Short mmCIF file of C-alpha atoms (C1' of nucleotides) in Angstrom, two decimals:
data_model
loop_
_atom_site.label_atom_id
_atom_site.label_comp_id
_atom_site.label_asym_id
_atom_site.label_seq_id
_atom_site.Cartn_x
_atom_site.Cartn_y
_atom_site.Cartn_z
CA MET A 1 77.00 -47.14 28.38
CA LYS A 2 75.64 -48.76 25.24
CA GLU A 3 72.76 -46.53 24.26
CA LYS A 4 70.43 -47.50 21.47
CA THR A 5 71.66 -46.16 18.16
CA LEU A 6 69.52 -43.48 16.53
CA SER A 7 68.40 -43.70 12.93
CA GLU A 8 69.61 -41.32 10.27
CA LEU A 9 66.10 -39.92 10.07
CA VAL A 10 66.32 -38.78 13.67
CA TYR A 11 69.67 -37.08 13.11
CA GLU A 12 68.26 -35.42 10.04
CA ARG A 13 65.48 -33.93 12.13
CA TYR A 14 67.89 -32.86 14.87
CA SER A 15 69.74 -30.87 12.26
CA LEU A 16 66.50 -29.11 11.35
CA TYR A 17 65.56 -28.53 14.99
CA TYR A 18 69.00 -27.09 15.61
CA ARG A 19 68.70 -24.52 12.86
CA CYS A 20 65.24 -23.52 13.94
CA VAL A 21 66.15 -23.26 17.61
CA ASN A 22 69.24 -21.22 16.83
CA LYS A 23 67.25 -18.79 14.76
CA MET A 24 64.71 -18.31 17.54
CA TYR A 25 67.37 -17.97 20.20
CA HIS A 26 69.96 -15.78 18.48
CA LYS A 27 68.06 -13.90 15.79
CA GLU A 28 64.79 -13.47 17.66
CA ASN A 29 66.25 -13.36 21.16
CA ARG A 30 63.65 -15.65 22.58
CA GLU A 31 63.83 -17.97 25.59
CA ILE A 32 61.06 -20.50 25.12
CA THR A 33 59.34 -22.52 22.44
CA ASP A 34 57.02 -25.51 22.36
CA SER A 35 56.49 -28.57 20.20
CA ASN A 36 53.55 -27.00 18.39
CA GLU A 37 55.51 -23.98 17.30
CA LEU A 38 58.37 -26.15 16.05
CA SER A 39 55.81 -28.32 14.33
CA ARG A 40 54.33 -25.37 12.46
CA ASN A 41 57.75 -24.13 11.38
CA LEU A 42 59.17 -27.44 10.28
CA LYS A 43 56.00 -29.27 9.22
CA ILE A 44 56.85 -32.20 11.45
CA ASP A 45 54.18 -33.75 13.67
CA SER A 46 54.44 -32.27 17.16
CA SER A 47 54.39 -35.62 18.91
CA LEU A 48 57.29 -36.80 16.79
CA ILE A 49 59.17 -33.69 17.82
CA ARG A 50 58.42 -34.37 21.49
CA ARG A 51 59.56 -37.95 21.06
CA ASP A 52 62.79 -36.90 19.35
CA LEU A 53 63.56 -34.28 21.97
CA SER A 54 62.75 -36.63 24.84
CA LEU A 55 65.48 -38.96 23.54
CA ILE A 56 68.06 -36.35 24.50
CA GLY A 57 66.73 -36.26 28.04
CA LYS A 58 63.85 -34.59 29.79
CA MET A 59 64.25 -31.30 27.95
CA GLY A 60 60.84 -29.75 28.38
CA LYS A 61 58.62 -28.59 31.22
CA ARG A 62 55.04 -29.80 31.14
CA GLY A 63 52.68 -26.92 30.61
CA MET A 64 55.59 -24.62 29.75
CA GLY A 65 57.42 -25.84 26.67
CA TYR A 66 61.15 -26.03 26.03
CA SER A 67 63.92 -23.65 27.01
CA LEU A 68 65.63 -22.69 23.76
CA LEU A 69 68.97 -22.55 25.52
CA SER A 70 68.84 -26.06 26.86
CA LEU A 71 67.44 -27.38 23.57
CA LYS A 72 70.30 -25.73 21.78
CA SER A 73 72.94 -27.26 23.97
CA GLY A 74 71.23 -30.64 24.06
CA ILE A 75 71.14 -30.86 20.29
CA GLU A 76 74.66 -29.47 20.00
CA GLU A 77 75.86 -32.32 22.12
CA ILE A 78 74.04 -35.05 20.23
CA LEU A 79 75.09 -33.75 16.81
CA GLY A 80 78.67 -33.11 17.91
CA LYS A 81 78.33 -29.39 17.28
CA ASP A 82 80.45 -28.76 20.34
CA LYS A 83 83.36 -30.30 18.44
CA THR A 84 85.19 -29.32 15.28
CA TRP A 85 85.16 -31.87 12.47
CA ASN A 86 87.96 -32.19 9.96
CA LEU A 87 86.93 -32.34 6.33
CA VAL A 88 88.89 -33.34 3.27
CA ILE A 89 87.50 -32.48 -0.13
CA VAL A 90 88.56 -34.53 -3.15
CA GLY A 91 87.82 -33.20 -6.61
CA LEU A 92 87.67 -29.57 -7.63
CA GLY A 93 85.49 -29.62 -10.71
CA ASN A 94 82.34 -27.53 -10.74
CA LEU A 95 80.73 -29.29 -7.86
CA GLY A 96 83.87 -29.54 -5.70
CA ASN A 97 84.59 -25.89 -6.26
CA ALA A 98 81.09 -24.90 -5.29
CA ILE A 99 81.19 -27.06 -2.19
CA LEU A 100 84.53 -25.65 -1.14
CA ARG A 101 83.39 -22.06 -1.59
CA TYR A 102 80.06 -22.74 0.04
CA LEU A 103 81.65 -24.29 3.12
CA ALA A 104 84.44 -21.73 3.26
CA HIS A 105 81.94 -18.88 3.30
CA SER A 106 79.75 -20.32 6.01
CA SER A 107 80.82 -20.38 9.62
CA SER A 108 80.26 -23.79 11.12
CA ASN A 109 81.90 -26.53 13.11
CA TYR A 110 83.25 -28.07 9.91
CA ASN A 111 86.82 -27.32 9.02
CA ILE A 112 88.25 -27.89 5.59
CA ILE A 113 91.68 -29.29 6.30
CA LYS A 114 92.87 -30.33 2.88
CA VAL A 115 91.72 -30.19 -0.70
CA TYR A 116 92.87 -32.70 -3.30
CA GLU A 117 92.68 -32.87 -7.07
CA LYS A 118 94.18 -34.92 -9.87
CA ASP A 119 94.39 -32.34 -12.64
CA PRO A 120 98.01 -31.01 -12.73
CA ARG A 121 96.81 -27.60 -13.94
CA LYS A 122 94.92 -27.07 -10.70
CA ILE A 123 97.47 -28.48 -8.29
CA ASN A 124 99.25 -25.88 -6.18
CA THR A 125 96.81 -23.15 -7.11
CA LYS A 126 94.64 -21.69 -4.38
CA VAL A 127 90.88 -21.52 -3.97
CA GLU A 128 89.39 -19.55 -1.09
CA GLY A 129 92.73 -19.64 0.65
CA HIS A 130 93.08 -23.41 0.36
CA VAL A 131 96.04 -24.86 -1.48
CA ILE A 132 95.00 -27.58 -3.89
CA ASN A 133 97.06 -30.69 -3.29
CA ASP A 134 98.06 -33.52 -5.55
CA MET A 135 95.92 -36.58 -4.99
CA GLU A 136 99.02 -38.74 -5.62
CA HIS A 137 100.57 -37.45 -2.41
CA PHE A 138 97.85 -37.98 0.11
CA ASP A 139 98.83 -36.59 3.51
CA THR A 140 98.80 -39.41 6.01
CA GLY A 141 99.69 -37.39 9.08
CA ILE A 142 96.28 -35.84 9.52
CA ARG A 143 93.13 -37.13 11.17
CA TYR A 144 90.26 -36.63 8.76
CA ASP A 145 86.73 -37.17 10.02
CA ILE A 146 84.64 -36.72 6.93
CA GLY A 147 85.68 -37.10 3.30
CA ILE A 148 83.78 -35.28 0.59
CA ILE A 149 83.98 -36.95 -2.80
CA ALA A 150 83.32 -34.66 -5.75
CA VAL A 151 85.19 -36.41 -8.55
CA PRO A 152 83.63 -37.94 -11.71
CA SER A 153 81.76 -41.21 -11.18
CA THR A 154 84.47 -43.28 -12.77
CA GLU A 155 87.01 -42.18 -10.18
CA ALA A 156 84.83 -42.11 -7.10
CA GLN A 157 85.46 -45.68 -5.99
CA GLY A 158 89.23 -45.27 -6.26
CA VAL A 159 89.13 -42.09 -4.19
CA ALA A 160 86.90 -43.78 -1.64
CA ASN A 161 89.40 -46.61 -1.30
CA ILE A 162 92.23 -44.17 -0.62
CA LEU A 163 90.17 -42.32 1.97
CA VAL A 164 89.22 -45.57 3.68
CA ASN A 165 92.84 -46.73 3.72
CA HIS A 166 93.79 -43.49 5.44
CA GLY A 167 91.27 -44.02 8.18
CA ILE A 168 88.37 -41.85 7.12
CA LYS A 169 85.29 -42.45 9.26
CA ALA A 170 82.54 -40.94 7.16
CA ILE A 171 82.01 -40.13 3.50
CA LEU A 172 79.73 -37.68 1.77
CA ASN A 173 79.57 -38.68 -1.87
CA PHE A 174 78.46 -36.34 -4.66
CA ALA A 175 79.35 -38.71 -7.49
CA PRO A 176 76.37 -40.57 -8.94
CA VAL A 177 77.60 -44.09 -8.15
CA LYS A 178 77.00 -46.54 -5.35
CA LEU A 179 80.31 -46.93 -3.50
CA LYS A 180 81.46 -50.20 -2.03
CA LEU A 181 82.63 -49.39 1.48
CA PRO A 182 83.29 -51.24 4.74
CA GLU A 183 80.24 -51.42 7.00
CA SER A 184 81.98 -49.27 9.57
CA ILE A 185 82.09 -46.16 7.39
CA PHE A 186 79.18 -43.75 7.77
CA TYR A 187 77.91 -42.86 4.37
CA ARG A 188 75.60 -40.34 2.76
CA GLU A 189 75.18 -39.36 -0.83
CA VAL A 190 73.91 -36.35 -2.72
CA ASP A 191 72.84 -37.01 -6.27
CA ILE A 192 71.25 -34.25 -8.30
CA PHE A 193 70.18 -36.41 -11.21
CA LYS A 194 68.56 -38.85 -8.84
CA GLU A 195 66.59 -35.98 -7.33
CA LEU A 196 65.49 -34.81 -10.77
CA ASP A 197 64.49 -38.36 -11.69
CA ILE A 198 62.32 -38.64 -8.58
CA LEU A 199 60.57 -35.38 -9.40
CA SER A 200 60.05 -36.26 -13.05
CA GLY A 201 58.80 -39.70 -12.05
CA MET A 202 56.17 -38.13 -9.82
CA LEU A 203 55.26 -35.58 -12.50
CA THR A 204 54.91 -38.37 -15.04
CA PHE A 205 52.58 -40.29 -12.77
CA GLU A 206 50.43 -37.23 -12.26
CA MET A 207 50.27 -36.51 -15.98
CA ASN A 208 49.06 -40.04 -16.64
CA ASN A 209 46.35 -39.75 -13.99
CA HIS A 210 45.34 -36.11 -14.44
CA MET Y 1 42.87 -45.27 -14.72
CA LYS Y 2 43.76 -44.26 -11.18
CA GLU Y 3 46.82 -46.34 -10.35
CA LYS Y 4 48.20 -46.41 -6.86
CA THR Y 5 50.74 -43.66 -6.36
CA LEU Y 6 54.31 -44.80 -5.80
CA SER Y 7 56.39 -43.54 -2.91
CA GLU Y 8 59.44 -41.35 -3.42
CA LEU Y 9 61.57 -44.24 -2.20
CA VAL Y 10 60.44 -46.36 -5.12
CA TYR Y 11 61.22 -43.63 -7.64
CA GLU Y 12 64.60 -43.19 -6.03
CA ARG Y 13 65.35 -46.86 -6.61
CA TYR Y 14 64.06 -46.71 -10.19
CA SER Y 15 66.61 -44.00 -10.83
CA LEU Y 16 69.35 -46.30 -9.55
CA TYR Y 17 68.05 -49.27 -11.53
CA TYR Y 18 67.95 -47.13 -14.63
CA ARG Y 19 71.57 -46.13 -14.36
CA CYS Y 20 72.68 -49.65 -13.69
CA VAL Y 21 70.63 -51.12 -16.53
CA ASN Y 22 71.87 -48.50 -18.96
CA LYS Y 23 75.46 -49.24 -18.09
CA MET Y 24 74.97 -52.96 -18.61
CA TYR Y 25 73.09 -52.47 -21.84
CA HIS Y 26 75.09 -49.73 -23.52
CA LYS Y 27 78.56 -49.94 -21.99
CA GLU Y 28 78.72 -53.68 -21.56
CA ASN Y 29 76.51 -54.61 -24.52
CA ARG Y 30 74.56 -57.16 -22.57
CA GLU Y 31 71.03 -58.45 -23.09
CA ILE Y 32 70.00 -60.00 -19.82
CA THR Y 33 70.31 -59.47 -16.07
CA ASP Y 34 68.57 -60.81 -12.99
CA SER Y 35 67.47 -59.52 -9.62
CA ASN Y 36 70.49 -61.03 -7.86
CA GLU Y 37 72.99 -59.27 -10.06
CA LEU Y 38 71.20 -55.95 -9.61
CA SER Y 39 71.09 -56.64 -5.90
CA ARG Y 40 74.85 -57.15 -5.72
CA ASN Y 41 75.54 -53.99 -7.70
CA LEU Y 42 73.15 -51.72 -5.86
CA LYS Y 43 73.09 -53.36 -2.44
CA ILE Y 44 69.33 -53.56 -2.48
CA ASP Y 45 67.56 -56.75 -1.42
CA SER Y 46 66.75 -58.82 -4.50
CA SER Y 47 63.13 -59.40 -3.52
CA LEU Y 48 62.62 -55.66 -3.18
CA ILE Y 49 64.03 -55.24 -6.67
CA ARG Y 50 61.68 -57.89 -8.01
CA ARG Y 51 58.77 -56.20 -6.29
CA ASP Y 52 59.72 -52.78 -7.67
CA LEU Y 53 60.14 -54.12 -11.18
CA SER Y 54 56.92 -56.08 -11.04
CA LEU Y 55 55.07 -52.82 -10.40
CA ILE Y 56 55.95 -51.72 -13.92
CA GLY Y 57 54.41 -54.89 -15.35
CA LYS Y 58 55.53 -58.44 -15.78
CA MET Y 59 59.03 -57.51 -16.84
CA GLY Y 60 60.92 -60.72 -16.16
CA LYS Y 61 60.85 -64.29 -17.32
CA ARG Y 62 60.83 -66.92 -14.58
CA GLY Y 63 64.01 -68.89 -14.66
CA MET Y 64 65.59 -66.44 -17.10
CA GLY Y 65 65.85 -62.99 -15.57
CA TYR Y 66 65.08 -59.64 -17.12
CA SER Y 67 65.71 -58.37 -20.64
CA LEU Y 68 67.82 -55.24 -20.22
CA LEU Y 69 66.11 -53.63 -23.17
CA SER Y 70 62.61 -54.01 -21.80
CA LEU Y 71 63.75 -52.99 -18.32
CA LYS Y 72 65.30 -49.89 -19.80
CA SER Y 73 62.19 -48.88 -21.67
CA GLY Y 74 59.90 -49.79 -18.78
CA ILE Y 75 61.83 -47.61 -16.36
CA GLU Y 76 62.18 -44.86 -18.94
CA GLU Y 77 58.45 -44.73 -19.18
CA ILE Y 78 57.79 -44.67 -15.45
CA LEU Y 79 60.43 -42.00 -14.78
CA GLY Y 80 59.39 -39.93 -17.78
CA LYS Y 81 62.79 -40.34 -19.42
CA ASP Y 82 61.05 -40.57 -22.77
CA LYS Y 83 60.12 -36.92 -22.33
CA THR Y 84 62.16 -33.75 -22.04
CA TRP Y 85 61.69 -31.73 -18.86
CA ASN Y 86 62.09 -27.98 -18.73
CA LEU Y 87 64.22 -26.63 -15.93
CA VAL Y 88 64.59 -23.12 -14.60
CA ILE Y 89 67.53 -22.34 -12.34
CA VAL Y 90 67.25 -19.42 -9.94
CA GLY Y 91 70.40 -18.15 -8.27
CA LEU Y 92 73.89 -18.22 -9.72
CA GLY Y 93 76.11 -18.09 -6.68
CA ASN Y 94 78.62 -20.88 -6.16
CA LEU Y 95 76.06 -23.60 -5.96
CA GLY Y 96 73.85 -22.36 -8.78
CA ASN Y 97 76.87 -21.99 -11.02
CA ALA Y 98 78.04 -25.50 -10.25
CA ILE Y 99 74.59 -26.95 -10.87
CA LEU Y 100 74.25 -25.11 -14.16
CA ARG Y 101 77.65 -26.29 -15.38
CA TYR Y 102 77.09 -29.78 -14.12
CA LEU Y 103 73.75 -30.11 -15.89
CA ALA Y 104 74.96 -28.36 -19.02
CA HIS Y 105 77.86 -30.80 -19.35
CA SER Y 106 75.79 -33.93 -18.91
CA SER Y 107 73.48 -35.19 -21.59
CA SER Y 108 70.11 -36.02 -20.15
CA ASN Y 109 66.41 -35.47 -20.62
CA TYR Y 110 66.59 -32.29 -18.54
CA ASN Y 111 66.75 -29.04 -20.44
CA ILE Y 112 67.80 -25.79 -18.85
CA ILE Y 113 65.41 -23.30 -20.35
CA LYS Y 114 66.16 -20.18 -18.35
CA VAL Y 115 68.53 -18.98 -15.67
CA TYR Y 116 67.66 -16.17 -13.30
CA GLU Y 117 69.65 -14.08 -10.86
CA LYS Y 118 69.14 -10.91 -8.81
CA ASP Y 119 72.65 -9.48 -8.84
CA PRO Y 120 72.80 -6.75 -11.54
CA ARG Y 121 76.49 -7.48 -12.16
CA LYS Y 122 75.65 -10.97 -13.38
CA ILE Y 123 72.52 -10.17 -15.36
CA ASN Y 124 72.97 -10.40 -19.15
CA THR Y 125 76.30 -12.17 -18.84
CA LYS Y 126 76.52 -15.73 -20.13
CA VAL Y 127 77.41 -18.97 -18.40
CA GLU Y 128 77.79 -22.12 -20.47
CA GLY Y 129 75.90 -20.48 -23.28
CA HIS Y 130 72.98 -19.52 -21.06
CA VAL Y 131 72.05 -15.85 -20.74
CA ILE Y 132 71.47 -14.86 -17.15
CA ASN Y 133 68.13 -13.13 -16.80
CA ASP Y 134 66.86 -10.60 -14.33
CA MET Y 135 64.69 -12.17 -11.66
CA GLU Y 136 62.52 -9.04 -11.72
CA HIS Y 137 61.37 -9.87 -15.24
CA PHE Y 138 60.30 -13.45 -14.94
CA ASP Y 139 59.25 -14.88 -18.28
CA THR Y 140 55.65 -15.96 -18.10
CA GLY Y 141 55.34 -17.38 -21.57
CA ILE Y 142 57.24 -20.57 -20.86
CA ARG Y 143 56.14 -23.85 -19.36
CA TYR Y 144 58.61 -24.79 -16.66
CA ASP Y 145 58.40 -28.24 -15.15
CA ILE Y 146 61.03 -28.16 -12.43
CA GLY Y 147 62.44 -25.14 -10.65
CA ILE Y 148 65.87 -25.32 -9.07
CA ILE Y 149 66.36 -22.90 -6.20
CA ALA Y 150 69.97 -22.02 -5.44
CA VAL Y 151 69.63 -18.63 -3.77
CA PRO Y 152 70.57 -17.75 -0.16
CA SER Y 153 68.16 -19.07 2.50
CA THR Y 154 66.69 -15.66 3.16
CA GLU Y 155 65.48 -15.34 -0.42
CA ALA Y 156 64.42 -18.91 -1.08
CA GLN Y 157 60.80 -18.54 0.02
CA GLY Y 158 60.30 -15.45 -2.13
CA VAL Y 159 61.70 -17.22 -5.16
CA ALA Y 160 59.54 -20.25 -4.45
CA ASN Y 161 56.45 -18.05 -4.36
CA ILE Y 162 57.28 -16.57 -7.74
CA LEU Y 163 57.85 -20.01 -9.24
CA VAL Y 164 54.59 -21.28 -7.82
CA ASN Y 165 52.70 -18.27 -9.14
CA HIS Y 166 54.07 -19.00 -12.59
CA GLY Y 167 52.79 -22.54 -12.51
CA ILE Y 168 55.86 -24.55 -11.60
CA LYS Y 169 55.02 -28.17 -10.80
CA ALA Y 170 58.10 -29.34 -8.94
CA ILE Y 171 60.89 -27.71 -6.96
CA LEU Y 172 64.38 -28.87 -6.12
CA ASN Y 173 65.63 -26.69 -3.31
CA PHE Y 174 69.31 -26.27 -2.42
CA ALA Y 175 68.76 -23.53 0.17
CA PRO Y 176 68.85 -24.76 3.76
CA VAL Y 177 65.31 -23.74 4.68
CA LYS Y 178 61.99 -25.50 4.79
CA LEU Y 179 59.79 -23.91 2.12
CA LYS Y 180 56.08 -23.39 2.56
CA LEU Y 181 54.48 -24.67 -0.64
CA PRO Y 182 51.07 -25.78 -1.83
CA GLU Y 183 50.46 -29.51 -1.39
CA SER Y 184 50.29 -29.96 -5.14
CA ILE Y 185 53.95 -29.06 -5.74
CA PHE Y 186 56.40 -31.95 -5.79
CA TYR Y 187 59.31 -31.08 -3.62
CA ARG Y 188 62.80 -32.33 -2.89
CA GLU Y 189 65.66 -30.69 -1.10
CA VAL Y 190 69.42 -31.01 -1.06
CA ASP Y 191 71.11 -29.66 2.03
CA ILE Y 192 74.85 -30.14 2.46
CA PHE Y 193 75.01 -28.96 6.05
CA LYS Y 194 72.20 -31.29 6.98
CA GLU Y 195 74.18 -34.16 5.46
CA LEU Y 196 77.27 -33.18 7.42
CA ASP Y 197 75.22 -32.89 10.60
CA ILE Y 198 73.86 -36.41 10.11
CA LEU Y 199 77.36 -37.80 9.64
CA SER Y 200 78.81 -35.93 12.61
CA GLY Y 201 75.84 -37.00 14.73
CA MET Y 202 76.55 -40.63 13.94
CA LEU Y 203 80.27 -40.16 14.51
CA THR Y 204 79.55 -38.52 17.86
CA PHE Y 205 77.39 -41.44 18.92
CA GLU Y 206 80.09 -43.89 17.98
CA MET Y 207 82.76 -41.94 19.86
CA ASN Y 208 80.62 -42.00 22.99
CA ASN Y 209 80.11 -45.75 22.73
CA HIS Y 210 83.55 -46.82 21.47
"C1'" DG V 1 66.93 -75.98 -12.14
"C1'" DA V 2 66.70 -71.23 -11.96
"C1'" DG V 3 64.78 -66.98 -11.16
"C1'" DT V 4 60.30 -64.29 -11.03
"C1'" DG V 5 56.18 -62.59 -8.69
"C1'" DT V 6 53.70 -62.04 -4.51
"C1'" DG V 7 50.90 -63.13 -0.17
"C1'" DA V 8 52.21 -63.06 4.52
"C1'" DA V 9 55.36 -61.79 8.21
"C1'" DG V 10 58.33 -58.68 10.27
"C1'" DG V 11 60.39 -54.38 11.44
"C1'" DC V 12 60.62 -49.64 11.74
"C1'" DA V 13 58.85 -44.87 11.86
"C1'" DT V 14 55.08 -42.06 12.80
"C1'" DT V 15 50.79 -40.74 14.88
"C1'" DC V 16 47.25 -41.21 18.43
"C1'" DA V 17 45.69 -40.43 22.79
"C1'" DC V 18 46.10 -39.59 27.31
"C1'" DA V 19 48.27 -39.81 31.97
"C1'" DG V 20 51.38 -36.91 34.36
"C1'" DC V 21 53.42 -32.67 35.78
"C1'" DC V 22 54.17 -27.63 35.88
"C1'" DG T 1 44.84 -25.23 31.70
"C1'" DG T 2 48.56 -26.27 28.98
"C1'" DC T 3 52.15 -28.86 27.20
"C1'" DT T 4 55.32 -32.73 27.81
"C1'" DG T 5 56.47 -37.60 27.66
"C1'" DT T 6 55.25 -42.09 26.23
"C1'" DG T 7 52.66 -46.72 25.81
"C1'" DA T 8 49.68 -48.40 22.31
"C1'" DA T 9 47.94 -48.31 17.64
"C1'" DT T 10 48.71 -47.52 13.02
"C1'" DG T 11 50.82 -47.43 8.68
"C1'" DC T 12 54.44 -48.01 5.61
"C1'" DC T 13 58.44 -50.34 3.79
"C1'" DT T 14 61.20 -54.31 3.50
"C1'" DT T 15 62.21 -59.15 3.86
"C1'" DC T 16 60.78 -63.99 3.95
"C1'" DA T 17 59.39 -67.89 1.78
"C1'" DC T 18 57.44 -70.36 -1.65
"C1'" DA T 19 54.17 -71.28 -5.55
"C1'" DC T 20 54.68 -70.60 -10.27
"C1'" DT T 21 56.65 -70.39 -14.90
"C1'" DC T 22 60.22 -70.79 -18.31
#
DNA sequence: GAGTGTGAAGGCATTCACAGCC
DNA sequence: GGCTGTGAATGCCTTCACACTC
């Protein structure tokens, strides 16, 4: 039963395929697509799309294309979209607040279970129907799947340690620091200043070379 | 004068090096580091670090390591941190608000020049000292370097078109859609649901394989 | 001796190109 | 005829390993 593990790049594309397929199926009420149409929409080479989709199983029909319905359920299965995932958000500054509101307003298979904060002025208030809990009293009785870290950089590692000690399996980190985590934790980070630096680096290069 | 263009991955690492070097130099008042120390801090292979840094020029001294000061100024130059970049933020929902506040509170070489929104209730109010302008009256007289798109998916392409028509050079997109842009525009995207999908995909795989 | 700089090797992701099937 | 599925080829990024310098 040991399948070969897929790279993060592949999962990233599945997420894009899923959105696109859903739109075609639900919003446009269509039945069929093909790798070229997906390629045009997502700007991903069509043979890469075929390769990705073939990893799920023989999804397509030669000469015909792909059934949107079976694509949808195939990708749902591989991304775990047929399950509900428990989220915990730590940190309710600007970014944490935005993330909480953004997630709360979107329907998805991600469920915000608990929200934690350190600032006593915020504790026990409510945001979008979620009580803000005291980080000092971390609730151990709950299975959290994914922890979202939105605290200042200086506190991010401490929060990560607490999450790891309470059995978190994956972390999405918005603080601009590299966290030290056990190998077994799945990890992604979102870093706005890093993104701006990449863009300004490329702009700088272009300016220097006309 | 045509140098070889660097990949986004390299710029991404420069951004990380820069942060790390700055911390050592300013917070820890140190003079010297080496590729092994950087490697331990950033979990990047030391030979990759040496390769990256050698692209800037002969930065290190064999047997000695790197001068933090010259690293700092070398990376500043390549990332354009010796310049100020003009930002325009479009969309002041939850995410746009958070981004604006986050950037406004951090000192950096990124300058928020204008903020735009469509909602008449928000126009002409102020957030963090920035007047919110009407998207219908886009100010043409300003040179914007980087446009930040934080509007709902359905409007993102329209906003992108306006930015492109007004000569934007780079776009950082927070809306979960693939934008169609001219090749010449530098582009990065931040997509929270995509990140969650990647994590839940990996968690799903692990669950299925113990 | 210690740590950089870099050709060469290795590994991984993407694209090519076409046989195979509807 | 049209589009999938996939070996083979390509290209890019990272790591190895060591000559070179301080």
